[in-house]
Structures are given as structure tokens and as C-alpha cells.
XYZ file of C-alpha atoms in Angstrom:
661
model
C 104.869 182.438 100.656
C 103.087 179.745 102.687
C 105.016 176.453 103.095
C 102.885 173.322 102.418
C 103.898 171.476 105.646
C 101.227 168.815 105.173
C 102.670 167.720 101.791
C 106.264 167.887 103.094
C 105.338 165.690 106.062
C 104.044 162.977 103.692
C 107.254 163.152 101.679
C 109.377 162.867 104.834
C 107.288 159.934 106.026
C 107.793 158.082 102.746
C 111.539 158.750 102.796
C 111.751 157.597 106.415
C 109.887 154.385 105.664
C 112.082 153.695 102.660
C 115.327 154.100 104.619
C 114.228 152.220 107.739
C 115.117 148.580 108.128
C 112.070 146.508 108.914
C 112.242 143.960 111.713
C 111.186 140.470 110.774
C 110.375 139.494 114.356
C 112.170 136.158 114.131
C 114.355 134.413 116.635
C 117.652 135.412 115.094
C 119.041 138.478 113.333
C 117.358 140.786 110.917
C 119.000 139.756 107.690
C 116.841 140.402 104.661
C 116.730 138.159 101.667
C 118.654 139.576 98.723
C 116.760 142.213 96.816
C 118.808 141.595 93.686
C 120.146 138.356 92.192
C 123.557 137.399 93.561
C 126.508 137.913 91.226
C 126.938 134.134 90.944
C 123.595 133.890 89.163
C 124.827 136.200 86.424
C 127.822 133.945 85.767
C 126.039 130.589 86.115
C 125.678 128.677 82.858
C 123.736 125.760 84.299
C 120.967 125.319 86.868
C 120.999 127.957 89.616
C 119.314 126.843 92.849
C 118.627 129.041 95.865
C 117.116 128.357 99.274
C 115.886 131.306 101.298
C 114.721 130.879 104.895
C 111.871 133.337 105.483
C 111.453 132.870 109.234
C 109.954 130.782 111.996
C 107.937 131.038 115.188
C 107.055 128.828 118.122
C 103.874 126.806 117.963
C 101.751 125.035 120.539
C 102.291 123.191 122.765
C 104.899 125.440 124.378
C 107.275 123.222 126.344
C 110.566 123.673 128.189
C 112.166 120.700 126.476
C 114.062 122.161 123.503
C 114.018 118.921 121.534
C 110.225 118.651 121.832
C 109.387 122.288 121.037
C 107.922 122.756 117.585
C 108.583 125.735 115.291
C 106.600 126.573 112.185
C 108.798 127.822 109.371
C 108.543 129.224 105.865
C 111.135 129.111 103.128
C 111.446 129.417 99.380
C 113.307 127.155 96.975
C 114.054 128.605 93.535
C 115.273 126.609 90.546
C 116.414 128.640 87.526
C 117.566 127.273 84.191
C 120.414 129.624 83.274
C 121.963 127.243 80.754
C 121.417 126.335 77.124
C 119.759 122.933 77.657
C 116.157 122.402 78.653
C 115.833 120.733 82.068
C 113.129 118.073 82.013
C 111.480 116.707 85.162
C 113.654 118.690 87.565
C 114.424 117.189 90.967
C 116.233 118.979 93.794
C 117.476 117.436 97.022
C 117.093 119.637 100.102
C 119.093 118.404 103.085
C 116.608 119.114 105.855
C 118.220 118.150 109.171
C 115.991 119.424 111.982
C 113.313 116.712 112.146
C 111.221 118.664 109.658
C 107.624 117.829 108.864
C 106.790 119.387 105.502
C 103.176 120.551 105.444
C 103.150 121.967 101.920
C 105.436 122.825 99.027
C 103.515 124.805 96.429
C 104.821 123.882 92.999
C 106.469 120.575 93.939
C 105.875 117.126 95.387
C 108.101 115.128 97.734
C 109.108 111.933 95.955
C 110.116 110.245 99.229
C 106.598 110.378 100.674
C 103.009 109.664 99.715
C 101.706 113.225 99.890
C 101.872 116.104 102.345
C 102.372 116.261 105.255
C 105.560 114.215 105.002
C 108.220 113.625 107.649
C 111.741 114.106 106.342
C 113.541 113.740 109.690
C 117.271 114.374 109.476
C 117.897 112.812 106.075
C 116.369 115.450 103.806
C 114.052 114.868 100.874
C 113.927 115.276 97.110
C 111.374 117.691 95.649
C 110.148 117.260 92.082
C 108.376 119.912 90.050
C 104.592 119.792 89.768
C 102.754 120.965 87.759
C 105.716 122.745 86.117
C 108.169 119.886 85.800
C 110.217 121.161 82.826
C 112.314 124.336 82.802
C 112.955 125.829 79.370
C 115.913 128.007 78.440
C 116.052 131.768 78.057
C 116.870 131.252 74.392
C 113.679 129.294 73.742
C 111.461 131.660 75.736
C 113.025 135.076 75.058
C 113.975 135.303 78.718
C 110.548 134.454 80.135
C 111.286 133.659 83.790
C 107.888 132.025 84.278
C 108.985 129.230 81.902
C 112.652 129.208 82.939
C 112.264 128.974 86.696
C 110.159 127.490 89.474
C 109.573 128.991 92.907
C 108.558 126.577 95.643
C 106.977 128.040 98.780
C 107.658 125.609 101.606
C 105.809 125.471 104.916
C 106.581 123.043 107.685
C 107.462 122.300 111.286
C 110.898 121.903 112.859
C 112.057 120.450 116.170
C 115.130 120.449 118.391
C 116.144 124.084 117.861
C 117.361 126.687 120.317
C 116.175 130.265 120.240
C 119.043 131.639 118.137
C 119.783 128.651 115.909
C 119.887 129.094 112.154
C 117.765 126.189 110.861
C 119.234 125.897 107.371
C 119.488 122.674 105.331
C 122.810 120.866 105.175
C 122.887 121.175 101.376
C 120.889 121.752 98.198
C 121.675 120.054 94.897
C 120.169 119.026 91.588
C 119.810 115.243 91.307
C 118.970 115.057 87.595
C 121.260 112.800 85.602
C 124.189 114.491 83.893
C 124.690 117.399 86.325
C 127.338 118.022 88.973
C 126.851 120.379 91.907
C 129.605 121.856 94.099
C 129.047 122.604 97.770
C 126.528 125.455 98.095
C 127.611 128.917 99.176
C 126.062 129.747 102.530
C 124.836 132.823 104.300
C 122.883 133.196 107.526
C 119.430 132.597 106.042
C 120.294 132.019 102.395
C 122.258 129.571 100.267
C 122.775 129.014 96.560
C 124.565 126.696 94.160
C 125.201 126.553 90.422
C 124.948 123.014 89.021
C 126.608 122.486 85.659
C 126.427 119.718 83.128
C 129.047 117.021 83.667
C 131.490 117.207 80.732
C 132.056 113.444 81.023
C 128.352 112.686 80.781
C 127.291 111.487 77.359
C 123.547 111.970 77.007
C 121.683 109.515 74.864
C 120.506 110.801 71.540
C 116.932 111.846 72.169
C 114.739 111.155 69.170
C 111.512 111.578 71.129
C 109.535 114.713 71.807
C 109.296 113.985 75.508
C 111.589 112.215 77.971
C 112.816 108.744 76.951
C 111.556 105.799 78.951
C 113.701 104.978 81.942
C 114.704 101.628 83.370
C 113.451 100.836 86.862
C 112.904 97.725 88.903
C 109.195 98.379 88.415
C 107.768 100.558 85.644
C 104.233 101.961 85.781
C 102.763 103.606 82.671
C 99.761 105.943 82.889
C 98.201 106.163 79.407
C 95.277 108.382 78.434
C 93.495 106.326 75.771
C 90.746 108.821 74.904
C 89.984 112.344 76.119
C 86.821 114.470 76.363
C 86.119 117.874 77.812
C 85.282 116.707 81.329
C 86.623 113.141 81.457
C 89.132 110.708 79.984
C 89.783 106.987 79.713
C 93.057 105.902 81.348
C 95.022 102.665 81.359
C 97.570 101.756 84.040
C 100.250 99.206 83.127
C 102.582 97.746 85.773
C 105.723 95.994 84.484
C 108.158 94.059 86.668
C 111.562 94.464 85.008
C 113.921 93.223 87.720
C 114.698 89.471 87.614
C 114.775 89.501 91.431
C 111.654 91.650 91.777
C 108.170 90.412 92.568
C 104.797 91.482 93.956
C 102.036 89.401 95.527
C 98.595 90.835 96.286
C 99.785 94.274 95.198
C 98.098 97.417 96.468
C 98.577 100.573 94.387
C 97.787 104.074 95.582
C 98.284 107.654 94.362
C 97.016 111.158 95.108
C 94.635 113.125 92.880
C 95.831 116.728 92.795
C 92.867 118.385 91.005
C 89.759 116.788 92.563
C 89.437 114.011 89.968
C 87.374 110.924 90.743
C 87.097 107.385 89.319
C 83.700 106.787 87.727
C 84.278 103.205 86.512
C 87.133 100.713 86.672
C 87.915 97.490 84.818
C 90.593 94.895 85.512
C 91.028 95.963 89.157
C 88.967 97.214 92.098
C 89.178 99.965 94.693
C 89.165 99.017 98.360
C 86.457 101.575 99.091
C 83.319 102.104 97.004
C 81.666 105.206 98.449
C 80.404 108.243 96.483
C 79.768 110.352 99.608
C 83.051 112.264 99.290
C 81.936 113.383 95.820
C 78.400 114.289 96.900
C 79.597 116.551 99.722
C 82.737 117.772 97.980
C 83.579 120.085 95.067
C 82.609 117.308 92.651
C 78.998 117.436 93.826
C 78.948 121.228 93.700
C 79.927 121.230 90.027
C 78.080 118.107 88.794
C 74.790 119.075 90.453
C 72.562 116.828 88.333
C 75.012 113.919 88.177
C 73.988 110.577 89.726
C 76.929 109.627 91.930
C 75.366 106.359 93.103
C 77.285 104.094 90.664
C 80.573 106.032 91.024
C 83.382 103.675 92.030
C 85.624 105.909 94.135
C 85.899 109.557 95.216
C 88.889 109.326 97.550
C 91.810 111.708 97.125
C 94.127 108.732 97.760
C 92.376 105.598 96.443
C 93.789 102.135 97.121
C 93.547 99.797 94.116
C 94.087 96.031 93.948
C 94.048 93.392 91.241
C 91.001 91.172 90.699
C 90.990 87.443 91.542
C 91.429 84.909 88.749
C 87.740 83.976 88.653
C 86.886 87.500 87.434
C 89.082 87.241 84.329
C 86.141 86.534 82.003
C 83.646 88.855 83.667
C 82.018 91.031 80.973
C 81.765 94.123 83.182
C 85.002 94.228 85.143
C 87.248 91.623 83.444
C 88.232 90.613 79.934
C 91.419 92.679 79.826
C 94.806 91.230 78.861
C 97.194 90.838 81.816
C 94.472 91.407 84.418
C 92.938 89.347 87.167
C 95.837 87.396 88.692
C 95.053 88.178 92.329
C 97.786 90.794 92.401
C 100.750 88.604 91.436
C 103.613 90.036 89.387
C 106.177 87.310 88.810
C 109.841 87.737 88.009
C 110.366 88.066 84.228
C 112.717 85.065 84.488
C 109.838 82.909 85.698
C 107.171 84.125 83.269
C 107.361 87.277 81.123
C 103.605 87.295 80.522
C 102.812 87.213 84.229
C 105.296 90.012 84.946
C 102.690 92.583 83.810
C 99.335 93.828 85.151
C 96.853 96.149 83.439
C 93.637 97.905 84.433
C 91.541 100.701 82.938
C 89.356 103.420 84.449
C 87.179 106.387 83.496
C 88.290 109.570 85.248
C 86.137 112.697 85.622
C 87.700 116.169 85.893
C 86.654 119.499 87.413
C 87.183 123.158 86.441
C 89.486 124.694 85.357
C 90.539 121.538 83.465
C 87.468 121.270 81.234
C 89.137 120.762 77.886
C 90.588 117.761 76.089
C 94.212 118.764 76.563
C 94.026 119.539 80.303
C 95.416 116.190 81.448
C 97.178 115.820 84.789
C 98.280 112.407 86.057
C 97.975 111.705 89.790
C 101.059 112.154 91.961
C 102.702 110.397 94.930
C 102.520 106.854 93.601
C 103.130 103.954 95.976
C 102.889 100.188 95.544
C 103.286 97.447 98.152
C 102.855 93.674 98.375
C 103.072 90.958 101.033
C 106.520 89.340 101.437
C 107.965 91.399 98.594
C 110.582 94.095 98.069
C 109.869 97.644 99.224
C 109.583 100.025 96.280
C 110.146 103.784 96.155
C 108.409 105.466 93.220
C 109.388 108.684 91.494
C 107.042 111.318 90.050
C 105.225 110.796 86.734
C 107.421 111.778 83.786
C 105.860 112.688 80.433
C 106.993 110.278 77.726
C 106.062 109.802 74.086
C 102.564 108.286 73.729
C 102.463 104.508 74.077
C 101.590 102.435 71.004
C 99.025 99.620 71.002
C 97.703 97.199 68.403
C 94.675 98.786 66.759
C 91.425 97.140 67.976
C 90.335 96.802 64.348
C 93.414 94.734 63.604
C 94.881 97.278 61.185
C 97.940 99.374 62.034
C 99.015 100.787 65.377
C 97.014 103.032 67.712
C 98.696 105.520 70.049
C 97.632 106.979 73.371
C 96.582 110.618 73.677
C 99.258 111.161 76.329
C 101.523 108.937 78.435
C 103.480 109.225 81.672
C 105.966 106.817 83.247
C 106.392 106.250 86.979
C 109.674 104.510 87.785
C 109.889 102.526 91.029
C 113.080 101.040 92.441
C 113.683 98.460 95.155
C 114.981 99.808 98.456
C 117.012 97.751 100.898
C 115.022 96.972 104.066
C 116.005 98.937 107.153
C 117.455 97.099 110.169
C 114.753 95.149 112.026
C 112.314 95.805 109.182
C 112.881 92.813 106.886
C 110.208 90.259 105.972
C 112.430 87.162 105.938
C 115.645 86.101 107.644
C 118.562 83.696 107.278
C 120.356 81.368 109.707
C 123.852 79.975 109.110
C 125.243 76.527 109.934
C 128.112 74.341 108.729
C 129.398 70.783 108.862
C 132.383 71.938 110.929
C 130.370 73.776 113.618
C 128.130 72.299 116.293
C 125.861 75.325 116.764
C 123.532 77.101 114.407
C 123.698 80.880 114.218
C 119.983 81.744 114.151
C 118.180 84.692 112.602
C 118.880 88.079 114.160
C 116.816 89.240 117.099
C 113.805 91.230 115.848
C 115.010 90.758 112.261
C 111.459 91.418 111.056
C 110.522 93.842 113.838
C 109.394 93.585 117.454
C 106.151 94.849 118.957
C 106.116 93.332 122.450
C 109.486 93.731 124.171
C 108.418 93.750 127.825
C 109.241 90.046 128.274
C 112.283 89.837 125.984
C 115.338 91.870 125.019
C 115.109 93.390 121.536
C 118.817 94.257 121.465
C 120.290 91.043 122.836
C 122.343 88.813 120.547
C 120.393 85.646 119.584
C 121.282 82.421 121.399
C 123.148 79.680 119.581
C 120.966 76.670 118.815
C 121.294 72.949 118.104
C 120.453 72.069 114.465
C 117.158 70.389 115.353
C 115.867 73.597 116.961
C 115.337 75.097 113.488
C 112.377 72.746 113.027
C 110.344 74.073 115.952
C 108.599 77.451 116.392
C 110.498 80.105 118.288
C 108.346 79.898 121.420
C 109.427 76.242 121.777
C 113.150 76.950 121.418
C 113.895 78.480 124.832
C 114.318 75.176 126.664
C 116.370 73.727 123.812
C 118.641 76.802 123.810
C 119.132 76.582 127.593
C 119.915 72.868 127.436
C 122.338 73.403 124.523
C 124.090 76.215 126.390
C 124.594 73.989 129.430
C 125.888 71.044 127.393
C 128.303 73.131 125.324
C 129.318 75.482 128.159
C 128.359 78.549 126.143
C 128.231 80.787 129.203
C 125.518 81.991 131.571
C 122.059 82.595 130.176
C 120.765 86.201 130.331
C 117.890 86.843 132.703
C 115.931 88.463 129.875
C 116.169 86.262 126.789
C 116.471 87.700 123.265
C 113.250 88.424 121.387
C 112.270 86.222 118.426
C 113.014 87.180 114.831
C 109.246 87.451 114.074
C 109.746 86.519 110.408
C 107.105 84.691 108.412
C 109.789 83.047 106.263
C 113.228 81.887 107.365
C 116.003 80.293 105.318
C 118.853 78.135 106.584
C 122.120 78.088 104.628
C 124.279 75.124 105.609
C 127.798 74.507 104.261
C 127.503 70.755 103.845
C 130.924 69.638 102.600
C 134.282 70.900 101.386
C 136.623 68.696 99.379
C 139.550 69.110 96.996
C 137.630 69.646 93.759
C 134.423 71.188 95.039
C 132.010 71.860 97.859
C 128.275 71.676 98.576
C 125.702 73.686 100.509
C 122.163 72.908 101.615
C 119.406 75.500 101.528
C 116.189 74.986 103.511
C 113.132 77.239 103.277
C 110.717 77.453 106.227
C 107.225 78.972 106.006
C 105.976 79.902 109.489
C 102.727 81.451 108.238
C 99.336 79.928 107.572
C 99.238 80.696 103.844
C 101.142 78.860 101.121
C 103.463 80.683 98.715
C 102.563 79.854 95.121
C 105.293 80.065 92.488
C 107.872 80.998 95.113
C 111.466 81.804 94.226
C 114.678 82.389 96.114
C 117.986 83.872 95.014
C 121.459 83.608 96.511
C 124.048 86.300 95.821
C 127.569 85.041 96.496
C 130.697 87.018 97.307
C 133.369 87.846 94.757
C 133.195 85.354 91.879
C 132.213 82.313 93.968
C 129.108 81.749 91.829
C 131.384 81.025 88.842
C 131.861 77.589 90.358
C 128.110 76.852 90.457
C 127.343 73.366 89.127
C 123.758 72.379 89.945
C 120.730 72.651 92.242
C 119.253 69.200 92.666
C 115.735 69.552 94.130
C 114.902 73.000 92.736
C 114.957 74.533 89.289
C 118.142 76.591 89.503
C 120.013 78.878 87.148
C 122.911 81.325 87.337
C 121.882 84.807 86.238
C 123.871 86.470 83.425
C 125.688 89.790 83.042
C 125.439 92.290 85.910
C 123.905 89.694 88.254
C 126.327 86.908 87.332
C 127.134 86.263 91.002
C 123.496 85.357 91.698
C 121.880 81.908 91.645
C 118.114 81.936 91.011
C 115.995 79.036 92.313
C 112.306 78.112 92.090
C 110.177 75.051 92.676
C 110.095 72.228 90.153
C 106.804 71.469 88.350
C 104.390 70.145 90.951
C 106.491 71.575 93.799
C 105.828 75.282 93.290
C 103.933 75.666 96.571
C 105.781 76.385 99.812
C 102.985 75.243 102.109
C 102.104 76.957 105.372
C 102.496 75.815 108.955
C 100.463 72.755 110.031
C 99.752 70.930 113.304
C 102.196 68.383 114.645
C 101.516 64.651 114.879
C 99.823 65.154 118.238
C 98.411 68.709 118.369
C 97.924 68.464 122.139
C 101.655 68.196 122.854
C 103.607 68.527 119.602
C 104.535 72.000 118.285
C 103.302 73.122 114.904
C 105.412 72.149 111.888
C 106.507 74.755 109.323
C 106.158 74.273 105.585
C 109.596 73.249 104.316
C 111.502 72.706 101.066
C 115.161 71.793 100.765
C 117.873 71.251 98.181
C 121.590 70.634 97.850
C 123.665 73.048 95.723
C 127.003 71.879 94.325
C 130.019 73.983 93.334
C 133.258 73.111 91.548
C 136.588 74.715 92.431
C 138.289 74.598 89.038
C 137.007 78.114 88.178
C 137.457 79.441 91.733
C 140.581 77.752 93.166
C 141.352 80.661 95.484
C 138.167 80.591 97.595
C 138.169 79.774 101.316
C 134.882 77.937 101.874
C 135.321 77.371 105.608
C 136.605 80.917 106.071
C 133.347 82.521 104.933
C 133.388 82.351 101.132
C 130.891 79.517 101.306
C 128.194 81.816 102.710
C 126.057 84.212 100.640
C 126.332 87.983 100.879
C 122.626 88.436 100.107
C 119.616 86.125 100.179
C 116.256 86.913 98.576
C 112.835 85.329 98.940
C 110.140 86.410 96.478
C 112.231 89.498 95.784
C 112.548 90.596 99.417
C 116.108 90.862 100.718
C 116.352 88.785 103.889
C 118.221 89.752 107.066
C 121.569 87.941 107.428
C 123.449 86.974 110.619
C 126.407 89.266 111.400
C 128.879 86.342 111.669
C 129.705 82.882 110.312
C 129.765 79.581 112.232
C 133.048 78.916 114.009
C 135.092 75.814 113.340
C 134.717 73.416 116.271
C 137.562 70.905 116.225
C 135.789 68.549 118.624
C 132.791 68.281 116.347
C 133.500 65.047 114.498
C 130.112 64.269 112.976
C 127.174 66.235 111.707
C 124.765 64.737 114.212
C 126.671 63.213 117.111
C 124.738 60.630 119.142
C 125.996 61.694 122.558
C 125.144 65.414 122.265
C 121.656 64.539 121.062
C 121.102 62.184 124.011
C 122.416 64.724 126.517
C 120.276 67.449 124.935
C 117.137 65.307 125.185
C 117.915 64.398 128.812
C 118.621 67.959 129.872
C 115.518 69.251 128.102
C 113.475 66.616 129.952
C 114.961 67.696 133.282
C 114.178 71.341 132.564
C 110.631 70.490 131.541
C 110.040 68.603 134.788
C 111.744 71.362 136.773
C 114.135 68.864 138.425
C 117.070 71.248 138.187
C 115.485 73.875 140.412
């Protein structure tokens, strides 16, 4: 009998290949990702999240410096609903910690950025599902994993890694409300966690088909008013809900994910009007006979702004309620009507979305203003269709579909504020000025960006920073404040500064003076400021005399809100001095006294620091505060002593004429 060696050799080859361990060619180990689900997945009755590192390799440029060498990496994030409750709008935090730059994440968007690529640094980022944002249960889908789970293929770049380092995230966790996640279980290139519903969490009774509307400092609603096979009419509504929030000259941007383009727009305008990206892109390839000349915008990330007031009654681009205010969204305390902006647009779609129900809102929303709070916006969340008064005046009309984008105010980072505060008091001779580089520093070759600011005489607050050096030197010599540094501190570089001065302290009450300075060229219309006091100090608030002031209720009861009186709602810009050839420019200024009574706060120590605010806001932006309070100077008998002023003037004159050198 002849043995079929050729067939046997193929069988042996297959068996050999099956039993051999393949080498992944990476910089560490040869551990394979699990072929079968881990046992913990079988026992998880919540949301099971896994992160699997697939490998990495060096990329150009190849350098010897480990911290500067880049590595491209691939990984997979899996989110599985193994519980009995549907998970809507899932969001997972991945604790990236190796200076990662995420290039793509198929099936998700990064809510901390404005589109890929996005730098996550060492602080990680939160990924939200797109286009599959909801994960159904096995019960509702008969175990269909395509509806129960989402797999996110991540590609990116890492830095600062040695050859055999395991570049895993610090943690993974579900950030949806009502879930608690333990520390993840770790392996060399794999980690997983089972997040369960918090037994103490009491979810609101949901009587809507989609997610209920959420509260945010700023709420943006994307409504589809009418839908056709290849296009739809959309309305964008921006609502300012935070009493301390505000936007001036707002700029709104997002990212189209499916090659949509804006054909027409009403109530707002795009910064760029150029159809060339459509003509030479996939839009032009599909709409071959379409005239793109009148198309408003074809950018993937358009920038949209409000129209000026004079366009409000324009038949073509105006005549919409809540439009055309030059991009101003006031605090709802000031004017509820002017806390909303609206614009409409006609959006064209491309295959494969050519049916009425294929509606996908844009992602990566971002909105900014001038001297306003910084907002971080989440992903669009499907909500029940918005209701509007019927144009015919009968009944209520509803949108075809609606999404809500919730934006919240973020605290400014150090040296990244837009306004600053100086402190002074009746019992202290010197003013503690705004922090060095409080609003950032660009040129630091001639000044020290990290040096503590110099103490100043009170009158120095009235002159621009570049004119304060000689006054600071003279004041230091008079008051024996120590030797001056060779490299002086940099300026604060803030367009708006606020001085808080503790003016008096007596048995039954105390007073403070607040002064607003505008160092820019443009006036602030309908300005407002807010002072947040420590503890319950604001309970003693009595009155603001030159402003329209009020103490906010409920959760912000320690905050005093102030705005200009009728006829005084403009904080004017900087103007020339009396003699422009020798006098420094003069800032726009408004000032008021605030009085407090002690009967409701008998325990406070005004001179010890309780008389100073813990937070100060201007037009919604949180201002940078000094790190310390003025010190009590026993020798300081009067607010404006005659002798110190004379000595200061004399010494400044000597320095100007260079007689001391």
C-alpha cells in the first residue's frame, strides 16, 4: 500500500501552525489577547469594559532621547452591556498617561477635544459612543452582541517610553450617572472592569422615549425641523442657564462626520463662504449637476457666529426670534430673553444617508467668546423632539428629531485667566497686585514670569503696567521692602482687572470697595460682576450703592451679583491721559461701595481674611486671585498719608532724572 506523504505533510503543517505560538514582534513579551471571554465577564451583571493593547512600534524621527521618541500604538476598547438596563449615551474614561496623541478611535469621539487628532497628555480622556451611542440589553435583543456592545479601535502615538515598558492606561471606568466602578483588574497588555449600578442612586422616572434633557451651564439643542431624502432643515438653539454664565461675540464650531455641507443659513453666518471644498470633494462627485456657487459653507469644521443687530429685520438672513444680537448671551438674571440665540440652516447629505430617517448630528461641539467662561461640551444626546408653536397659530408642532449638547464652565488654568484681582485694605499700606502672568505671558525675555509681583502704592492701580516700574521701585525704597530683583516680574497681561478693598470694619458692620478697570480699547456693554464670599459671609450683605446688586438664592447664596445701573451699563475702554505726550493712558473705571452687617455673621474675622472674596467673576469668567491677603501695618494711620505720598513723588522724580545713579 502506497502512503500518501503529500497529504500527510499538509496535515502535519496545519497541526504545526496551530500549535505554534506566533510572535507579535513588539517591544515586550509575547502575550496574546484572550481568545475567550474572561470568567469575570460571565459573572458581571452591569457594564463590562475591557482595554486590550495590541502593540506598538517606533516611528520617525528616531532619536536617542527616550522622552522625545514617538511610538505608534494600537489598542481596542470594548464596552459590553451585561446587565438588565439599557445604557444610553455611554461614556468611558481611559486614563492615558504616556503623552498620547489619539489619531483615531473608530466608533467613538473624544469629548475633551474638537476632533481627531487630539492630545490627551497624561490626564486621560473620555470617549463617547458614535454612531452607536446606546447599548441595549441581551434580553431586548435576544443576545445580539452587535446591539449590546461597542468595539473601539484606537490608534495613536505615545512618548516617553523605554523599550520594554508596558504602556497601559492608569484606569478605565464608566462615567455615566448611576454607575460605580471598582479598580480594574490588570494584566500585562489587558485590563477589565465590571461597573455596576449604584444601589443608592435613584434614577428619575423616565417618561420620555429618549434621554431626558440635562442641566448644563450652557445647553445647545440641534432640532431637525423637516427632513427629505438628501437634505434637512435644522435649527440650533443656544440657551445660557447659569446665572454667572455669559458669552460675547460667540463663535460656535462642530465637525461633520458624514460629509454634510451647509447650503443656506439664516440668523447667523459662517466665517468662510467658499464652495471649493464641495466642488473638489465627495460632495461634487455625487451632486455632479448641482450649482455650488451659492452654497454657504463646505468645511468639515465650520465656524459660525451671530449676526449684528442691524441684520435682525433682513428678509433673507434675519427675521428669526432670538437672533442677531452680535453674539451676546446675557445671564438669565439680567435678561431671560437675551439669554438665548437661534439660527437655522439647510443641510445636504451624501450616500449612504439618502433617506428621511438617516439623520446624524455633527460631533465635537465647541463654543467660545471674548472675556467669557471657558466651556467644555459633551456629545449630542438624542432627546424627545422639541415642541414649537405651530406657525399657523393652532396647536403645537414638534421637530422630526432633536439632540441636546450640554456644555459646562471649566475653571481657567493657572496663567490662563482673562481677568485678575488685586487686594488692598484700610489697615495695609501696600496693594497686593494681580498675579504675574495671570492672563498668560508671551514675551518673557525681559521679565520673570515666575517672580512674585511687587507690592504697589494704591495710586499705582490707576496707571498701565508699563508705567508702574518706577513707582514700585520708589515704594520699595520708602517702605524698606527689600532689594529689587534684577529681572522684574512680568505684567499680568489682563484686559480687565478688579480691585477689592476692605474699606472699614466697625462693631456692627463693615464695608468694601470694588473697582473695575478696563485696560482694552473696547467698551463692555451690559457688563456684570459677581463676588463669591467665604463661608456664610454673604448673609450679612446689606447693599451695593453705585451698582445694581443682588444676593443670589439657593445653591449660590454666598454670591453677590452686580451690574451697571440704567445709563451706566458700559464699562468704557482705555483713553488718552490729559496730556497724551507725557501722561499715561487712563483705563475705563467703575466703582462702588458694598456694605455688610454683622448681626447675621457675628463670628467673622474681617481683617483676618473673611472680608475678601474666594472667587470673583467678570462677565462669567472666573478671575485670578492673589495668593495672600494684605498684612496689617500698625504704623499705617490713614488711608492716604501725606508724607508717604510726598516721599513717593520725590523719589519717583529722582529716579526719572537718574539722580540716584
